[in-house]
Tab-separated table of C-alpha atoms and ligand atoms in Angstrom:
chain	number	residue	atom	x	y	z
A	11	MET	CA	-66.797	-85.090	0.577
A	12	MET	CA	-69.987	-84.672	2.602
A	13	ALA	CA	-70.451	-86.520	5.883
A	14	ALA	CA	-73.714	-88.268	5.073
A	15	LYS	CA	-75.812	-88.059	8.199
A	16	GLY	CA	-79.524	-87.534	8.411
A	17	LYS	CA	-82.395	-88.881	10.505
A	18	LYS	CA	-84.584	-90.729	8.020
A	19	ILE	CA	-84.280	-92.088	4.508
A	20	TRP	CA	-87.296	-92.609	2.269
A	21	MET	CA	-87.086	-96.093	0.767
A	22	ASP	CA	-89.844	-97.278	-1.546
A	23	GLY	CA	-92.535	-95.418	0.349
A	24	ARG	CA	-91.284	-95.820	3.912
A	25	LEU	CA	-89.246	-93.445	6.038
A	26	VAL	CA	-86.665	-95.725	7.649
A	27	ASP	CA	-84.081	-94.787	10.257
A	28	PHE	CA	-80.854	-93.523	8.732
A	29	ALA	CA	-78.877	-96.436	10.214
A	30	ASP	CA	-81.261	-99.030	8.756
A	31	ALA	CA	-81.174	-97.934	5.087
A	32	HIS	CA	-79.504	-101.055	3.686
A	33	VAL	CA	-79.411	-102.891	0.340
A	34	HIS	CA	-77.858	-106.224	-0.616
A	35	VAL	CA	-74.152	-106.188	-1.544
A	36	LEU	CA	-74.849	-108.100	-4.776
A	37	ASN	CA	-77.198	-105.448	-6.111
A	38	HIS	CA	-76.935	-104.568	-9.801
A	39	THR	CA	-76.346	-100.830	-9.337
A	40	LEU	CA	-73.369	-101.306	-7.026
A	41	HIS	CA	-71.595	-103.626	-9.461
A	42	TYR	CA	-72.333	-102.017	-12.830
A	43	GLY	CA	-73.173	-98.383	-12.021
A	44	VAL	CA	-76.624	-98.725	-13.567
A	45	GLY	CA	-78.605	-96.344	-11.440
A	46	VAL	CA	-79.683	-92.729	-11.802
A	47	PHE	CA	-79.832	-89.983	-9.246
A	48	GLU	CA	-80.366	-86.321	-8.512
A	49	GLY	CA	-78.768	-83.753	-6.280
A	50	ILE	CA	-81.251	-81.193	-4.952
A	51	ARG	CA	-80.950	-78.467	-2.331
A	52	ALA	CA	-83.378	-77.112	0.222
A	53	TYR	CA	-82.920	-73.682	1.732
A	54	SER	CA	-84.368	-71.622	4.483
A	55	THR	CA	-86.633	-68.786	3.322
A	56	ALA	CA	-88.665	-66.170	5.185
A	57	HIS	CA	-91.733	-68.359	4.563
A	58	GLY	CA	-90.142	-71.620	5.739
A	59	PRO	CA	-88.004	-74.322	4.141
A	60	ALA	CA	-88.119	-74.580	0.343
A	61	VAL	CA	-86.715	-77.018	-2.210
A	62	PHE	CA	-85.051	-75.342	-5.171
A	63	ARG	CA	-86.347	-76.326	-8.620
A	64	LEU	CA	-87.945	-79.532	-7.380
A	65	ARG	CA	-90.084	-80.053	-10.486
A	66	GLU	CA	-87.118	-79.889	-12.867
A	67	HIS	CA	-84.992	-82.228	-10.740
A	68	VAL	CA	-87.758	-84.825	-10.593
A	69	GLU	CA	-88.379	-84.474	-14.340
A	70	ARG	CA	-84.685	-85.131	-14.992
A	71	LEU	CA	-84.692	-88.104	-12.596
A	72	ILE	CA	-87.636	-89.667	-14.399
A	73	SER	CA	-86.151	-89.099	-17.863
A	74	SER	CA	-82.708	-90.417	-16.804
A	75	ALA	CA	-84.371	-93.558	-15.389
A	76	LYS	CA	-86.483	-94.037	-18.520
A	77	PHE	CA	-83.385	-93.845	-20.706
A	78	TYR	CA	-81.750	-96.592	-18.639
A	79	HIS	CA	-84.841	-98.849	-18.853
A	80	MET	CA	-85.581	-98.322	-15.177
A	81	PRO	CA	-89.186	-97.126	-15.001
A	82	ILE	CA	-89.720	-95.600	-11.564
A	83	PRO	CA	-92.893	-96.992	-9.974
A	84	TYR	CA	-93.913	-93.527	-8.754
A	85	SER	CA	-95.343	-90.551	-10.607
A	86	GLN	CA	-93.808	-87.077	-10.858
A	87	ALA	CA	-96.256	-85.837	-8.201
A	88	GLU	CA	-95.565	-88.794	-5.886
A	89	ILE	CA	-91.801	-88.289	-6.131
A	90	GLU	CA	-92.085	-84.550	-5.510
A	91	ARG	CA	-94.192	-85.291	-2.434
A	92	ALA	CA	-91.682	-87.902	-1.251
A	93	VAL	CA	-88.819	-85.396	-1.567
A	94	LEU	CA	-90.769	-82.837	0.479
A	95	GLU	CA	-91.583	-85.495	3.098
A	96	THR	CA	-87.955	-86.535	3.325
A	97	GLN	CA	-86.899	-82.934	3.781
A	98	ALA	CA	-89.533	-82.400	6.485
A	99	ALA	CA	-88.581	-85.623	8.291
A	100	ASN	CA	-84.912	-84.684	8.455
A	101	GLU	CA	-85.355	-81.057	9.529
A	102	ILE	CA	-81.920	-80.160	8.113
A	103	LEU	CA	-81.239	-76.782	6.493
A	104	PRO	CA	-79.611	-76.087	4.198
A	105	SER	CA	-79.852	-79.659	3.020
A	106	TYR	CA	-78.619	-81.707	0.127
A	107	ILE	CA	-81.276	-84.133	-1.050
A	108	ARG	CA	-80.246	-87.243	-2.942
A	109	PRO	CA	-82.908	-89.326	-4.724
A	110	LEU	CA	-81.403	-92.551	-6.120
A	111	VAL	CA	-83.080	-94.989	-8.491
A	112	TYR	CA	-81.491	-98.428	-8.272
A	113	ARG	CA	-81.987	-102.144	-8.619
A	114	GLY	CA	-81.400	-103.281	-5.067
A	115	GLU	CA	-82.026	-106.998	-5.198
A	116	PRO	CA	-79.177	-109.521	-5.363
A	117	ALA	CA	-78.645	-110.298	-9.049
A	118	LEU	CA	-75.421	-110.486	-11.024
A	119	GLY	CA	-75.238	-110.184	-14.818
A	120	VAL	CA	-75.136	-106.882	-16.691
A	121	LYS	CA	-78.325	-107.308	-18.760
A	122	ASN	CA	-80.721	-106.981	-15.867
A	123	LEU	CA	-83.899	-105.498	-17.308
A	124	THR	CA	-86.375	-107.099	-14.965
A	125	GLY	CA	-85.048	-106.542	-11.443
A	126	LYS	CA	-87.194	-104.449	-9.137
A	127	VAL	CA	-86.585	-100.712	-9.584
A	128	SER	CA	-86.379	-98.935	-6.226
A	129	LEU	CA	-86.273	-95.310	-5.163
A	130	ALA	CA	-84.463	-94.012	-2.096
A	131	ILE	CA	-84.325	-90.376	-1.005
A	132	ALA	CA	-81.897	-89.032	1.582
A	133	ALA	CA	-81.486	-85.521	2.997
A	134	ILE	CA	-78.188	-84.637	4.647
A	135	PRO	CA	-76.543	-81.378	5.747
A	136	ALA	CA	-75.383	-79.414	2.693
A	137	LYS	CA	-71.789	-78.360	2.412
A	138	LYS	CA	-69.948	-76.380	-0.239
A	139	TYR	CA	-68.752	-78.892	-2.855
A	140	LEU	CA	-65.746	-76.771	-3.763
A	141	GLY	CA	-64.849	-75.729	-0.226
A	142	ASP	CA	-66.028	-73.105	2.236
A	143	GLY	CA	-64.230	-70.244	0.533
A	144	SER	CA	-65.414	-71.185	-2.945
A	145	GLU	CA	-67.535	-68.052	-3.355
A	146	ALA	CA	-64.277	-66.056	-3.418
A	147	GLY	CA	-62.852	-68.136	-6.254
A	148	ILE	CA	-61.252	-71.526	-6.739
A	149	ARG	CA	-58.322	-72.981	-8.673
A	150	ALA	CA	-59.034	-75.505	-11.401
A	151	LYS	CA	-56.949	-77.467	-13.876
A	152	ILE	CA	-57.713	-78.946	-17.266
A	153	SER	CA	-58.073	-82.654	-16.685
A	154	PRO	CA	-56.071	-85.252	-18.607
A	155	PHE	CA	-59.324	-87.288	-18.557
A	156	ARG	CA	-61.870	-86.325	-21.205
A	157	LYS	CA	-65.640	-86.771	-21.136
A	158	PRO	CA	-66.778	-89.946	-22.830
A	159	PRO	CA	-68.663	-89.056	-26.014
A	160	SER	CA	-72.421	-89.251	-25.631
A	161	GLU	CA	-72.420	-91.882	-28.376
A	162	ALA	CA	-70.759	-94.100	-25.716
A	163	ILE	CA	-72.361	-92.820	-22.509
A	164	PRO	CA	-75.058	-90.162	-22.895
A	165	SER	CA	-74.264	-87.112	-20.800
A	166	PHE	CA	-77.852	-85.893	-20.545
A	167	ALA	CA	-78.857	-88.773	-18.249
A	168	LYS	CA	-77.540	-88.423	-14.692
A	169	ALA	CA	-76.388	-92.011	-14.273
A	170	ALA	CA	-74.293	-93.301	-11.376
A	171	GLY	CA	-71.736	-94.881	-13.717
A	172	ASN	CA	-70.960	-91.520	-15.364
A	173	TYR	CA	-69.219	-90.501	-12.197
A	174	ILE	CA	-66.230	-92.822	-12.496
A	175	ASN	CA	-65.082	-90.339	-15.146
A	176	SER	CA	-65.695	-87.417	-12.752
A	177	TYR	CA	-63.923	-89.369	-10.017
A	178	LEU	CA	-60.752	-89.850	-12.070
A	179	ALA	CA	-60.675	-86.182	-13.058
A	180	GLY	CA	-61.398	-85.056	-9.496
A	181	ALA	CA	-58.746	-87.317	-7.983
A	182	ASP	CA	-56.113	-86.020	-10.395
A	183	ALA	CA	-57.001	-82.367	-9.677
A	184	THR	CA	-57.070	-82.908	-5.909
A	185	LYS	CA	-53.683	-84.673	-5.900
A	186	ASP	CA	-52.272	-81.759	-7.901
A	187	GLY	CA	-53.570	-79.282	-5.291
A	188	TYR	CA	-56.509	-77.845	-7.269
A	189	GLU	CA	-60.075	-77.533	-6.048
A	190	GLU	CA	-61.611	-78.795	-9.281
A	191	ALA	CA	-60.996	-80.326	-12.684
A	192	ILE	CA	-62.278	-79.022	-16.005
A	193	LEU	CA	-63.000	-81.856	-18.403
A	194	LEU	CA	-62.784	-81.409	-22.158
A	195	ASP	CA	-65.084	-83.270	-24.511
A	196	SER	CA	-63.640	-85.922	-26.818
A	197	ARG	CA	-63.059	-83.255	-29.526
A	198	GLY	CA	-61.020	-81.059	-27.154
A	199	TYR	CA	-63.620	-78.390	-26.384
A	200	VAL	CA	-64.333	-77.305	-22.808
A	201	ALA	CA	-67.171	-79.416	-21.376
A	202	GLU	CA	-67.747	-79.126	-17.601
A	203	GLY	CA	-66.419	-79.817	-14.109
A	204	THR	CA	-66.745	-83.095	-12.198
A	205	GLY	CA	-70.158	-82.022	-10.920
A	206	GLU	CA	-70.714	-78.573	-12.395
A	207	ASN	CA	-71.299	-76.742	-15.627
A	208	ILE	CA	-68.925	-73.981	-16.646
A	209	PHE	CA	-69.457	-70.430	-17.880
A	210	VAL	CA	-67.013	-67.851	-19.191
A	211	VAL	CA	-67.475	-64.111	-19.711
A	212	ARG	CA	-65.705	-62.371	-22.589
A	213	LYS	CA	-66.261	-58.704	-23.401
A	214	GLY	CA	-69.611	-58.613	-21.624
A	215	THR	CA	-71.044	-61.761	-23.230
A	216	VAL	CA	-71.706	-64.874	-21.166
A	217	TYR	CA	-70.799	-68.174	-22.860
A	218	THR	CA	-71.436	-71.765	-21.846
A	219	PRO	CA	-71.012	-75.059	-23.715
A	220	GLY	CA	-74.103	-76.854	-25.010
A	221	LEU	CA	-75.174	-80.476	-25.244
A	222	GLU	CA	-72.809	-81.069	-28.196
A	223	SER	CA	-69.963	-80.894	-25.650
A	224	ASP	CA	-71.368	-83.915	-23.794
A	225	ILE	CA	-72.430	-82.008	-20.688
A	226	LEU	CA	-75.191	-82.592	-18.195
A	227	LEU	CA	-77.819	-79.932	-18.855
A	228	GLY	CA	-77.615	-78.517	-15.363
A	229	ILE	CA	-80.579	-76.991	-13.620
A	230	THR	CA	-78.339	-74.359	-12.009
A	231	ARG	CA	-76.978	-73.678	-15.508
A	232	ASP	CA	-80.550	-73.063	-16.635
A	233	SER	CA	-81.183	-70.736	-13.654
A	234	VAL	CA	-78.002	-68.776	-14.403
A	235	ILE	CA	-78.846	-68.453	-18.111
A	236	ARG	CA	-82.214	-66.984	-17.133
A	237	ILE	CA	-80.733	-64.649	-14.493
A	238	ALA	CA	-77.972	-63.437	-16.849
A	239	ALA	CA	-80.508	-62.755	-19.603
A	240	ASP	CA	-82.855	-60.991	-17.168
A	241	LEU	CA	-79.905	-58.801	-16.124
A	242	GLY	CA	-79.474	-57.842	-19.775
A	243	HIS	CA	-76.303	-59.803	-20.524
A	244	PRO	CA	-76.140	-61.635	-23.848
A	245	VAL	CA	-75.874	-65.401	-23.263
A	246	VAL	CA	-74.452	-67.655	-25.989
A	247	GLN	CA	-74.329	-71.462	-25.883
A	248	LYS	CA	-71.460	-72.668	-28.027
A	249	GLN	CA	-68.418	-74.902	-28.202
A	250	LEU	CA	-65.661	-73.249	-26.167
A	251	SER	CA	-61.995	-73.731	-26.986
A	252	VAL	CA	-59.420	-74.064	-24.219
A	253	ASN	CA	-57.881	-70.765	-25.336
A	254	GLU	CA	-61.243	-69.009	-24.989
A	255	LEU	CA	-61.336	-70.252	-21.400
A	256	LEU	CA	-57.714	-69.403	-20.568
A	257	SER	CA	-58.099	-65.849	-21.927
A	258	ALA	CA	-61.572	-65.221	-20.471
A	259	ASP	CA	-62.356	-62.087	-18.447
A	260	GLU	CA	-64.344	-64.153	-15.957
A	261	ALA	CA	-65.215	-67.829	-15.470
A	262	PHE	CA	-67.364	-69.718	-12.992
A	263	PHE	CA	-68.836	-73.131	-12.233
A	264	THR	CA	-72.523	-73.770	-11.571
A	265	GLY	CA	-74.157	-76.792	-9.947
A	266	THR	CA	-76.606	-77.720	-7.245
A	267	TYR	CA	-73.832	-78.911	-4.952
A	268	ALA	CA	-71.283	-76.231	-5.944
A	269	GLU	CA	-73.903	-73.455	-6.358
A	270	ILE	CA	-71.897	-70.724	-8.141
A	271	ALA	CA	-68.127	-70.821	-7.733
A	272	PRO	CA	-65.927	-68.274	-9.535
A	273	ILE	CA	-62.746	-69.679	-11.089
A	274	LYS	CA	-59.633	-67.615	-10.400
A	275	ASP	CA	-57.009	-69.796	-12.076
A	276	VAL	CA	-57.004	-72.518	-14.688
A	277	GLY	CA	-53.640	-74.230	-14.318
A	278	HIS	CA	-51.011	-71.511	-14.676
A	279	TYR	CA	-53.453	-69.038	-16.237
A	280	ALA	CA	-55.076	-66.346	-14.076
A	281	ILE	CA	-58.660	-65.647	-15.074
A	282	GLY	CA	-59.271	-61.903	-15.184
A	283	THR	CA	-57.816	-60.344	-12.050
A	284	LYS	CA	-58.165	-63.536	-9.971
A	285	VAL	CA	-61.142	-62.134	-8.080
A	286	PRO	CA	-64.799	-62.747	-9.002
A	287	GLY	CA	-65.530	-60.440	-11.934
A	288	PRO	CA	-68.412	-57.927	-12.039
A	289	ILE	CA	-70.809	-60.042	-14.112
A	290	THR	CA	-70.101	-63.150	-12.022
A	291	ARG	CA	-70.743	-61.164	-8.830
A	292	GLU	CA	-73.942	-59.692	-10.218
A	293	ILE	CA	-75.286	-63.131	-11.197
A	294	MET	CA	-74.231	-64.642	-7.851
A	295	GLY	CA	-75.960	-61.833	-5.973
A	296	VAL	CA	-79.259	-62.492	-7.721
A	297	PHE	CA	-78.910	-66.291	-7.524
A	298	PHE	CA	-78.258	-66.390	-3.768
A	299	ARG	CA	-81.177	-64.043	-3.116
A	300	ALA	CA	-83.461	-66.026	-5.425
A	301	LEU	CA	-82.926	-69.258	-3.571
A	302	LYS	CA	-83.803	-67.564	-0.291
A	303	GLY	CA	-87.101	-66.460	-1.813
A	304	GLU	CA	-86.078	-62.785	-1.843
A	305	ILE	CA	-86.891	-62.127	-5.512
A	306	PRO	CA	-90.584	-62.598	-6.354
A	307	ALA	CA	-89.870	-63.149	-10.077
A	308	TYR	CA	-87.994	-66.347	-9.224
A	309	ASN	CA	-90.265	-67.697	-6.488
A	310	GLU	CA	-91.722	-70.179	-8.982
A	311	TRP	CA	-88.398	-72.036	-8.511
A	312	LEU	CA	-89.165	-72.746	-4.843
A	313	ALA	CA	-91.349	-75.608	-3.597
A	314	MET	CA	-92.333	-74.906	-0.003
A	315	VAL	CA	-91.890	-77.822	2.406
A	316	PRO	CA	-95.081	-78.574	4.345
A	317	PRO	CA	-94.690	-79.920	7.884
A	318	LEU	CA	-94.647	-83.710	8.066
A	319	ALA	CA	-98.185	-84.757	8.960
A	320	GLN	CA	-97.383	-88.422	9.442
A	321	PRO	CA	-94.764	-90.784	8.094
A	322	ALA	CA	-95.544	-91.900	4.541
A	323	VAL	CA	-96.373	-95.584	4.436
A	324	SER	CA	-99.061	-95.621	1.799
A	325	LEU	CA	-96.738	-95.602	-1.217
A	326	GLY	CA	-94.826	-98.816	-0.444
A	327	ARG	CA	-94.391	-100.751	-3.691
B	6	PLP	C1	-71.439	-83.741	-14.427
B	6	PLP	C2	-72.314	-82.648	-13.934
B	6	PLP	N1	-72.456	-81.527	-14.663
B	6	PLP	C3	-73.222	-80.510	-14.257
B	6	PLP	C4	-73.903	-80.569	-13.050
B	6	PLP	C5	-74.753	-79.417	-12.613
B	6	PLP	O1	-76.106	-79.770	-12.691
B	6	PLP	P1	-77.193	-79.128	-11.723
B	6	PLP	O2	-77.051	-77.667	-11.843
B	6	PLP	O3	-78.489	-79.625	-12.248
B	6	PLP	O4	-76.895	-79.602	-10.345
B	6	PLP	C6	-73.800	-81.708	-12.249
B	6	PLP	C7	-74.521	-81.825	-10.984
B	6	PLP	O5	-75.571	-82.390	-10.917
B	6	PLP	C8	-72.991	-82.775	-12.710
B	6	PLP	O6	-72.853	-83.876	-11.968
């Protein structure tokens, strides 16, 4: 869990003090989980603070909101600017940035299609989702809770309500002493973690499940696919059986919050030699340098944060 503490929160065009960022307790999103959000990170680079893959995160936010009939009253460019302003106003690095699209007005009744759609953006100190030592490897278990099929709740939209499934899986894994849960899809194939995608390495090939396993198409997943391919490793997206995971040479999670976390055990099964394998380490090495702006080929992934000229008030809607 991250202690959420920042200086300012961007709410519908205004930077308000952290302590004053309130919504009504009868708001639609709180009761029914109908809201969409993003998790984004900003890092320190030699050229100043930078937000990692800002464009793709905002694109996913807009498409998630559209799917849930919540048109955001700001454009892609306006939201990107608002994220950069929020980052600049909070002066926290590394930071975890959380844009949330919600219906904040008091209104009960599930079929709320007309309530005002709001956008809030927070930036708080970033922690390691899977613990401080997660880069050395974590222990995971197969969850008794499966992913809901996308025919019931689409996995490609990052909706608040999706996370009650992640919560159940995470609670079970935590109470059993594991750092993370691995959820299977409704057909029994490996899907993802509570907030991460999963990769396995077998005989030099990198595998990861695709959309047919009801995963979120992670932006870190996309970065890792590109890095692995650039390093010359074959990358295959396919349905992964539990046995393919349990007998893998290497396995790791990817996510904005978790970054890259090698998996050393799945339940009673040791993965490889229980230390991050060579391909995992190679990918991690490139990834962690890329997000610090140390690899020119990946600098297109970094949006530099300009200093805050003056608090944004002009966008209030
Ligand atoms: C369920 C789930 N899968 C995968 C991911 C990884 O996605 P990303 O790399 O875009 O953070 C996340 C995190 O956002 C997630 O919540």
